[in-house]
Each structure stands twice: as C-alpha cells, then as structure tokens.
Amino acid sequence: MSRARFITLEGIEGAGKGSNIAFIAEWLAARGIDSVRTREPGGTELGEALREMLLGFKHLEMAADTELLLMFAARAQHLHEIIRPALAAGRWVLCDRFTDASYAYQGHGRQLGEETIGALEQLVQRGLKPDLTLLLDVPVELGLERAGQRSAPDRFEREQRAFFERVRAGYLVLAEREPERIRVIDASRPLAEVQRAIGTCLEEIVAREGKG
Ligand code: Z5A
C-alpha cells in the first residue's frame, strides 16, 4: 500500500478553505484515493468543545498563551483520534487549518513569536508534518468581505485589520521558508481558476505518491 498523505488548507478568513476542501476530496476520489475530511480547531468531540470556547464570545478575556495552548490541546487529541489512525490505515487526510495557523495567528497575529509554537509543535507532533499545504492567499479586505457575507463574526473576526495583515504576512513568511511543502495559491481569482491551480498541486503530489 502506498503511503497516505496529509494535506492542509490555510489562509485568512474568507480565503476559500471551506469552498475548496470538498473539491479536493472529490478530485482524489475520482482517482481512487480515499480521504478523511477534518478541521482545526476541532475534528473530535473534545476538539469541537474547545473550538466553541476558542471561537465563541464567552471568554473574551482569554490570554494569548491560553488560546495557543487550547489550539494545541485540540490538536493533540485530533492527532491521536483522527489524523494518525487515518494515515496508518492508508487514508489521506484533508485538514482545514493545522499548525501553520498557530504560527500565523498566535505567532504573528498575537505576536507570541515562532519559538514557543515550535516547542509545542515538537511536543505534540513528534515530527509529523503535512506533506502538502495549500495556502489560499487573498488580500485582507477581500477575505474579510467574503467572510462577512458568509456568517456572523467569531471571536477572531472581531480583530482589527492590522491583526489580519500580520497573519497574512506570517503565512507568506512560512511559505517562503518551506516552498516545497507550502504552495501559495492566489485565491482572489474566480473559484474555477483557484481549483485549476489546486488541481496542479494535487497532480504533483499524486505523481510523487506513485514513487513512494
Ligand atoms: N485558529 C488559530 O488562531 N490558530 C490555530 O492554530 C487554528 C485556528 C487551527 C478557525 O476558523 C479560527 O481559528 C480562525 C483561525 C483560528 N480564525 N477565524 N476566524 P475557521 O477556519 O473555521 O474559519 P475561517 O477561517 O473564519 O473560515 P471561513 O471564514 O469560512 O473562511 P474559508 O473557509 O477560507 O472561506 P469559505 O467559507 O470557503 O469562503 C467564504 C465565502 O467566500 C463564501 O461565501 C464563498 O462562497 C466565497 N468564496 C470562496 N472562494 C471564492 C472565490 N474564489 N471567488 C469568489 N467567492 C469565493
């Protein structure tokens, strides 16, 4: 059996992660590749409970460190219950956000720095990283406009524009550092064009997959 791959989608709010994850699952299914679709924070019962705390309005005084630790607590459970078992069973994992979001939002947005995130990443992931990360990049104004049309704001979406500019810039720094893994896709284009670009990245990873 060839090794299952771990694919993550990243980007600021409204970049189109939710709109494209179903497309990716269908694209893979059409090529006989079974996948599991999941998200962070969340993906497990415990993780979804943490998600409610993180995104809801009940804990407005939440400290940035607390936020970061809750993200990684949800991630530890997610890896244990969903991600590692699926990969071990040969199922590809498609995840709407993962640790790059912690670097971008907590490391850059909240300005906690990358070192702390790196230490938690090491502790919780023990070397496991996504094989491919699709960074859907849009200008902040467009992302927020799209997200605003979709749903009521969550705790993050109440942040000032400067916060999202730091998050976006943080993502681009990560992509520059790991260009092989993190592929930047201009998601300000029409959906069909975005999906063509995603398809090209998927073709590459499937071809690589064939080589083991
Ligand atoms: N977070 C964190 O801080 N640290 C972490 O470690 C993790 C997460 C893991 C989770 O929210 C929050 O947690 C997130 C970061 C933080 N902050 N917030 N908020 P989430 O990921 O569940 O929610 P989100 O990022 O806000 O998702 P979203 O707003 O739903 O964005 P999206 O999934 O990328 O976009 P979408 O729903 O697919 O699209 C939005 C709208 O735009 C929709 O109406 C689409 O039809 C439309 N759309 C999408 N693509 C296009 C194109 N190409 N053209 C035109 N219209 C489009």
Short mmCIF file of C-alpha atoms and ligand atoms in Angstrom, two decimals:
data_model
loop_
_atom_site.label_atom_id
_atom_site.label_comp_id
_atom_site.label_asym_id
_atom_site.label_seq_id
_atom_site.Cartn_x
_atom_site.Cartn_y
_atom_site.Cartn_z
CA MET A 1 0.00 0.00 0.00
CA SER A 2 1.38 3.46 -0.90
CA ARG A 3 1.77 5.97 1.89
CA ALA A 4 -1.26 8.12 2.63
CA ARG A 5 -0.64 11.87 2.52
CA PHE A 6 -1.56 14.66 4.86
CA ILE A 7 -2.87 17.79 3.11
CA THR A 8 -3.77 21.02 4.89
CA LEU A 9 -5.52 24.19 3.74
CA GLU A 10 -4.55 27.54 5.17
CA GLY A 11 -5.30 31.20 4.69
CA ILE A 12 -7.00 34.12 6.38
CA GLU A 13 -10.77 34.11 6.88
CA GLY A 14 -12.77 34.06 3.67
CA ALA A 15 -9.83 32.78 1.61
CA GLY A 16 -11.93 29.82 0.44
CA LYS A 17 -10.68 26.85 2.50
CA GLY A 18 -14.19 25.53 3.13
CA SER A 19 -15.17 26.04 -0.51
CA ASN A 20 -12.19 24.08 -1.79
CA ILE A 21 -11.85 21.16 0.62
CA ALA A 22 -14.85 19.33 -0.89
CA PHE A 23 -13.35 19.87 -4.34
CA ILE A 24 -10.09 18.25 -3.19
CA ALA A 25 -11.91 15.24 -1.69
CA GLU A 26 -13.81 14.75 -4.95
CA TRP A 27 -10.66 15.20 -7.02
CA LEU A 28 -8.91 12.48 -5.02
CA ALA A 29 -11.96 10.18 -5.01
CA ALA A 30 -12.09 10.40 -8.82
CA ARG A 31 -8.56 8.94 -8.80
CA GLY A 32 -9.46 6.16 -6.37
CA ILE A 33 -7.92 7.86 -3.33
CA ASP A 34 -9.90 7.58 -0.12
CA SER A 35 -9.68 10.60 2.19
CA VAL A 36 -10.86 11.86 5.56
CA ARG A 37 -12.01 15.49 5.81
CA THR A 38 -11.48 17.30 9.06
CA ARG A 39 -10.74 20.71 10.57
CA GLU A 40 -8.95 22.61 13.32
CA PRO A 41 -9.59 23.60 15.92
CA GLY A 42 -11.97 20.64 16.15
CA GLY A 43 -12.31 17.31 14.40
CA THR A 44 -13.00 15.34 17.61
CA GLU A 45 -15.68 15.70 20.29
CA LEU A 46 -13.15 17.24 22.67
CA GLY A 47 -11.68 19.42 19.93
CA GLU A 48 -15.10 20.73 18.92
CA ALA A 49 -15.80 21.66 22.55
CA LEU A 50 -12.50 23.55 22.63
CA ARG A 51 -13.42 25.18 19.31
CA GLU A 52 -16.58 26.55 20.86
CA MET A 53 -14.53 28.08 23.69
CA LEU A 54 -11.98 29.49 21.25
CA LEU A 55 -14.35 30.98 18.68
CA GLY A 56 -17.34 31.88 20.85
CA PHE A 57 -17.83 35.07 22.82
CA LYS A 58 -17.94 33.60 26.32
CA HIS A 59 -14.23 34.00 27.04
CA LEU A 60 -13.37 37.45 25.73
CA GLU A 61 -10.60 37.84 28.33
CA MET A 62 -8.76 34.76 27.05
CA ALA A 63 -4.99 35.32 27.23
CA ALA A 64 -2.97 34.73 24.06
CA ASP A 65 -1.00 31.93 25.80
CA THR A 66 -4.25 30.23 26.82
CA GLU A 67 -5.51 30.48 23.25
CA LEU A 68 -2.31 28.92 21.95
CA LEU A 69 -2.38 26.07 24.48
CA LEU A 70 -6.04 25.30 23.72
CA MET A 71 -5.23 25.15 19.99
CA PHE A 72 -2.50 22.61 20.71
CA ALA A 73 -4.67 20.67 23.19
CA ALA A 74 -7.29 20.28 20.45
CA ARG A 75 -4.51 19.32 18.02
CA ALA A 76 -3.07 16.65 20.31
CA GLN A 77 -6.47 14.98 20.55
CA HIS A 78 -7.04 15.36 16.82
CA LEU A 79 -3.73 13.68 16.02
CA HIS A 80 -4.46 10.89 18.49
CA GLU A 81 -8.05 10.17 17.46
CA ILE A 82 -8.26 11.06 13.78
CA ILE A 83 -5.11 12.05 11.91
CA ARG A 84 -2.59 9.37 12.91
CA PRO A 85 -5.13 6.48 12.74
CA ALA A 86 -6.36 7.59 9.30
CA LEU A 87 -2.85 7.87 7.87
CA ALA A 88 -1.94 4.49 9.38
CA ALA A 89 -4.99 2.98 7.68
CA GLY A 90 -3.88 4.38 4.31
CA ARG A 91 -6.49 7.15 4.16
CA TRP A 92 -5.36 10.58 3.04
CA VAL A 93 -6.18 13.37 5.49
CA LEU A 94 -7.55 16.74 4.32
CA CYS A 95 -7.49 19.24 7.12
CA ASP A 96 -8.96 22.76 7.13
CA ARG A 97 -6.15 24.51 9.07
CA PHE A 98 -3.34 22.98 11.13
CA THR A 99 -0.16 24.18 12.86
CA ASP A 100 0.71 26.81 10.25
CA ALA A 101 -2.40 28.60 11.55
CA SER A 102 -0.84 28.65 15.04
CA TYR A 103 2.34 30.19 13.61
CA ALA A 104 0.32 32.74 11.62
CA TYR A 105 -2.40 33.66 14.15
CA GLN A 106 -0.72 33.19 17.52
CA GLY A 107 2.93 33.56 16.45
CA HIS A 108 2.46 36.55 14.12
CA GLY A 109 -1.09 37.85 14.72
CA ARG A 110 -0.87 37.76 18.53
CA GLN A 111 2.89 38.32 18.33
CA LEU A 112 3.83 35.41 20.58
CA GLY A 113 6.76 34.64 18.28
CA GLU A 114 7.59 31.42 16.47
CA GLU A 115 9.84 29.82 19.08
CA THR A 116 7.05 28.91 21.53
CA ILE A 117 4.95 27.47 18.72
CA GLY A 118 7.92 25.42 17.54
CA ALA A 119 8.36 23.91 21.02
CA LEU A 120 4.67 22.92 21.19
CA GLU A 121 4.80 21.57 17.64
CA GLN A 122 7.70 19.33 18.63
CA LEU A 123 5.91 18.13 21.77
CA VAL A 124 2.56 17.38 20.13
CA GLN A 125 3.50 16.28 16.60
CA ARG A 126 6.76 14.44 17.21
CA GLY A 127 7.94 15.11 13.67
CA LEU A 128 4.64 14.68 11.84
CA LYS A 129 4.08 17.48 9.35
CA PRO A 130 1.71 17.93 6.42
CA ASP A 131 3.01 16.62 3.09
CA LEU A 132 1.32 19.47 1.26
CA THR A 133 -0.14 22.75 2.47
CA LEU A 134 -2.25 24.86 0.14
CA LEU A 135 -2.03 28.47 1.26
CA LEU A 136 -5.01 30.28 -0.23
CA ASP A 137 -3.81 33.83 -0.30
CA VAL A 138 -6.16 36.81 -0.57
CA PRO A 139 -5.82 40.48 0.38
CA VAL A 140 -7.24 41.05 3.86
CA GLU A 141 -10.01 43.33 2.63
CA LEU A 142 -11.33 40.73 0.20
CA GLY A 143 -11.09 37.89 2.74
CA LEU A 144 -12.99 39.82 5.39
CA GLU A 145 -15.60 40.92 2.85
CA ARG A 146 -16.18 37.32 1.77
CA ALA A 147 -16.23 36.02 5.35
CA GLY A 148 -18.69 38.76 6.33
CA GLN A 149 -21.11 37.68 3.60
CA ARG A 150 -20.96 34.09 4.80
CA SER A 151 -21.66 34.23 8.53
CA ALA A 152 -21.71 36.25 11.74
CA PRO A 153 -18.22 37.09 13.03
CA ASP A 154 -16.49 34.82 15.55
CA ARG A 155 -14.08 35.93 18.31
CA PHE A 156 -11.17 36.22 15.82
CA GLU A 157 -13.12 38.11 13.21
CA ARG A 158 -13.61 40.99 15.67
CA GLU A 159 -9.89 41.74 15.45
CA GLN A 160 -8.59 44.87 13.73
CA ARG A 161 -7.38 44.79 10.17
CA ALA A 162 -3.73 45.12 11.33
CA PHE A 163 -4.06 41.74 13.06
CA PHE A 164 -5.10 40.04 9.81
CA GLU A 165 -2.33 41.83 7.90
CA ARG A 166 0.18 40.29 10.36
CA VAL A 167 -1.49 36.88 9.95
CA ARG A 168 -1.34 37.06 6.16
CA ALA A 169 2.27 38.26 6.20
CA GLY A 170 3.12 35.47 8.68
CA TYR A 171 1.69 32.84 6.35
CA LEU A 172 3.75 34.22 3.47
CA VAL A 173 6.92 34.08 5.59
CA LEU A 174 6.23 30.41 6.32
CA ALA A 175 5.64 29.71 2.62
CA GLU A 176 8.89 31.38 1.68
CA ARG A 177 10.73 29.22 4.19
CA GLU A 178 9.15 25.95 3.02
CA PRO A 179 8.29 26.41 -0.66
CA GLU A 180 8.21 22.68 -1.36
CA ARG A 181 5.54 21.96 1.22
CA ILE A 182 3.58 25.22 1.27
CA ARG A 183 2.16 26.19 -2.11
CA VAL A 184 0.78 29.69 -2.38
CA ILE A 185 -2.37 29.96 -4.47
CA ASP A 186 -3.80 33.32 -5.49
CA ALA A 187 -7.33 32.81 -4.18
CA SER A 188 -8.61 36.23 -5.22
CA ARG A 189 -9.31 34.71 -8.64
CA PRO A 190 -12.65 33.09 -9.60
CA LEU A 191 -13.22 29.72 -7.93
CA ALA A 192 -12.74 27.73 -11.16
CA GLU A 193 -9.25 29.21 -11.61
CA VAL A 194 -8.35 28.60 -7.97
CA GLN A 195 -9.42 24.99 -8.36
CA ARG A 196 -7.35 24.56 -11.52
CA ALA A 197 -4.29 25.72 -9.56
CA ILE A 198 -5.15 23.34 -6.71
CA GLY A 199 -5.52 20.51 -9.23
CA THR A 200 -1.99 21.16 -10.50
CA CYS A 201 -0.59 20.84 -6.95
CA LEU A 202 -2.59 17.66 -6.39
CA GLU A 203 -1.31 16.14 -9.64
CA GLU A 204 2.23 16.69 -8.37
CA ILE A 205 1.63 15.06 -5.04
CA VAL A 206 -0.16 12.10 -6.58
CA ALA A 207 2.75 11.64 -9.00
CA ARG A 208 5.18 11.80 -6.05
CA GLU A 209 2.92 9.35 -4.21
CA GLY A 210 3.35 6.86 -7.03
CA LYS A 211 7.09 6.94 -6.38
CA GLY A 212 6.53 6.05 -2.69
N1 Z5A B 1 -7.02 29.44 14.50
C1 Z5A B 1 -5.93 29.91 15.19
O1 Z5A B 1 -5.90 31.06 15.61
N2 Z5A B 1 -4.87 29.08 15.43
C2 Z5A B 1 -4.87 27.78 15.04
O2 Z5A B 1 -3.91 27.05 15.29
C3 Z5A B 1 -6.02 27.30 14.32
C4 Z5A B 1 -7.06 28.17 14.06
C5 Z5A B 1 -6.04 25.88 13.85
C6 Z5A B 1 -10.99 28.99 12.87
O3 Z5A B 1 -11.85 29.44 11.99
C7 Z5A B 1 -10.35 30.17 13.56
O4 Z5A B 1 -9.35 29.65 14.42
C8 Z5A B 1 -9.63 31.04 12.58
C9 Z5A B 1 -8.16 30.98 12.94
C10 Z5A B 1 -8.14 30.35 14.28
N3 Z5A B 1 -9.95 32.37 12.71
N4 Z5A B 1 -11.02 32.86 12.46
N5 Z5A B 1 -11.99 33.36 12.26
P1 Z5A B 1 -12.21 28.64 10.67
O5 Z5A B 1 -11.02 28.16 9.95
O6 Z5A B 1 -13.25 27.67 10.96
O7 Z5A B 1 -12.93 29.85 10.00
P2 Z5A B 1 -12.47 30.86 8.97
O8 Z5A B 1 -11.08 30.93 8.54
O9 Z5A B 1 -13.06 32.09 9.51
O10 Z5A B 1 -13.19 30.22 7.77
P3 Z5A B 1 -14.03 30.94 6.73
O11 Z5A B 1 -14.28 32.35 7.04
O12 Z5A B 1 -15.18 30.04 6.48
O13 Z5A B 1 -13.06 31.01 5.53
P4 Z5A B 1 -12.83 29.98 4.38
O14 Z5A B 1 -13.30 28.60 4.74
O15 Z5A B 1 -11.45 30.15 3.97
O16 Z5A B 1 -13.78 30.58 3.24
P5 Z5A B 1 -15.11 29.95 2.60
O17 Z5A B 1 -16.17 29.75 3.63
O18 Z5A B 1 -14.78 28.84 1.70
O19 Z5A B 1 -15.50 31.19 1.67
C11 Z5A B 1 -16.02 32.37 2.20
C12 Z5A B 1 -17.03 32.99 1.20
O20 Z5A B 1 -16.32 33.37 0.03
C13 Z5A B 1 -18.11 32.02 0.73
O21 Z5A B 1 -19.29 32.72 0.58
C14 Z5A B 1 -17.60 31.52 -0.61
O22 Z5A B 1 -18.63 31.15 -1.48
C15 Z5A B 1 -16.84 32.72 -1.12
N6 Z5A B 1 -15.68 32.35 -1.96
C16 Z5A B 1 -14.72 31.44 -1.70
N7 Z5A B 1 -13.80 31.38 -2.68
C17 Z5A B 1 -14.20 32.29 -3.61
C18 Z5A B 1 -13.66 32.72 -4.87
N8 Z5A B 1 -12.53 32.20 -5.37
N9 Z5A B 1 -14.32 33.68 -5.54
C19 Z5A B 1 -15.46 34.23 -5.04
N10 Z5A B 1 -16.03 33.87 -3.85
C20 Z5A B 1 -15.40 32.92 -3.16
#
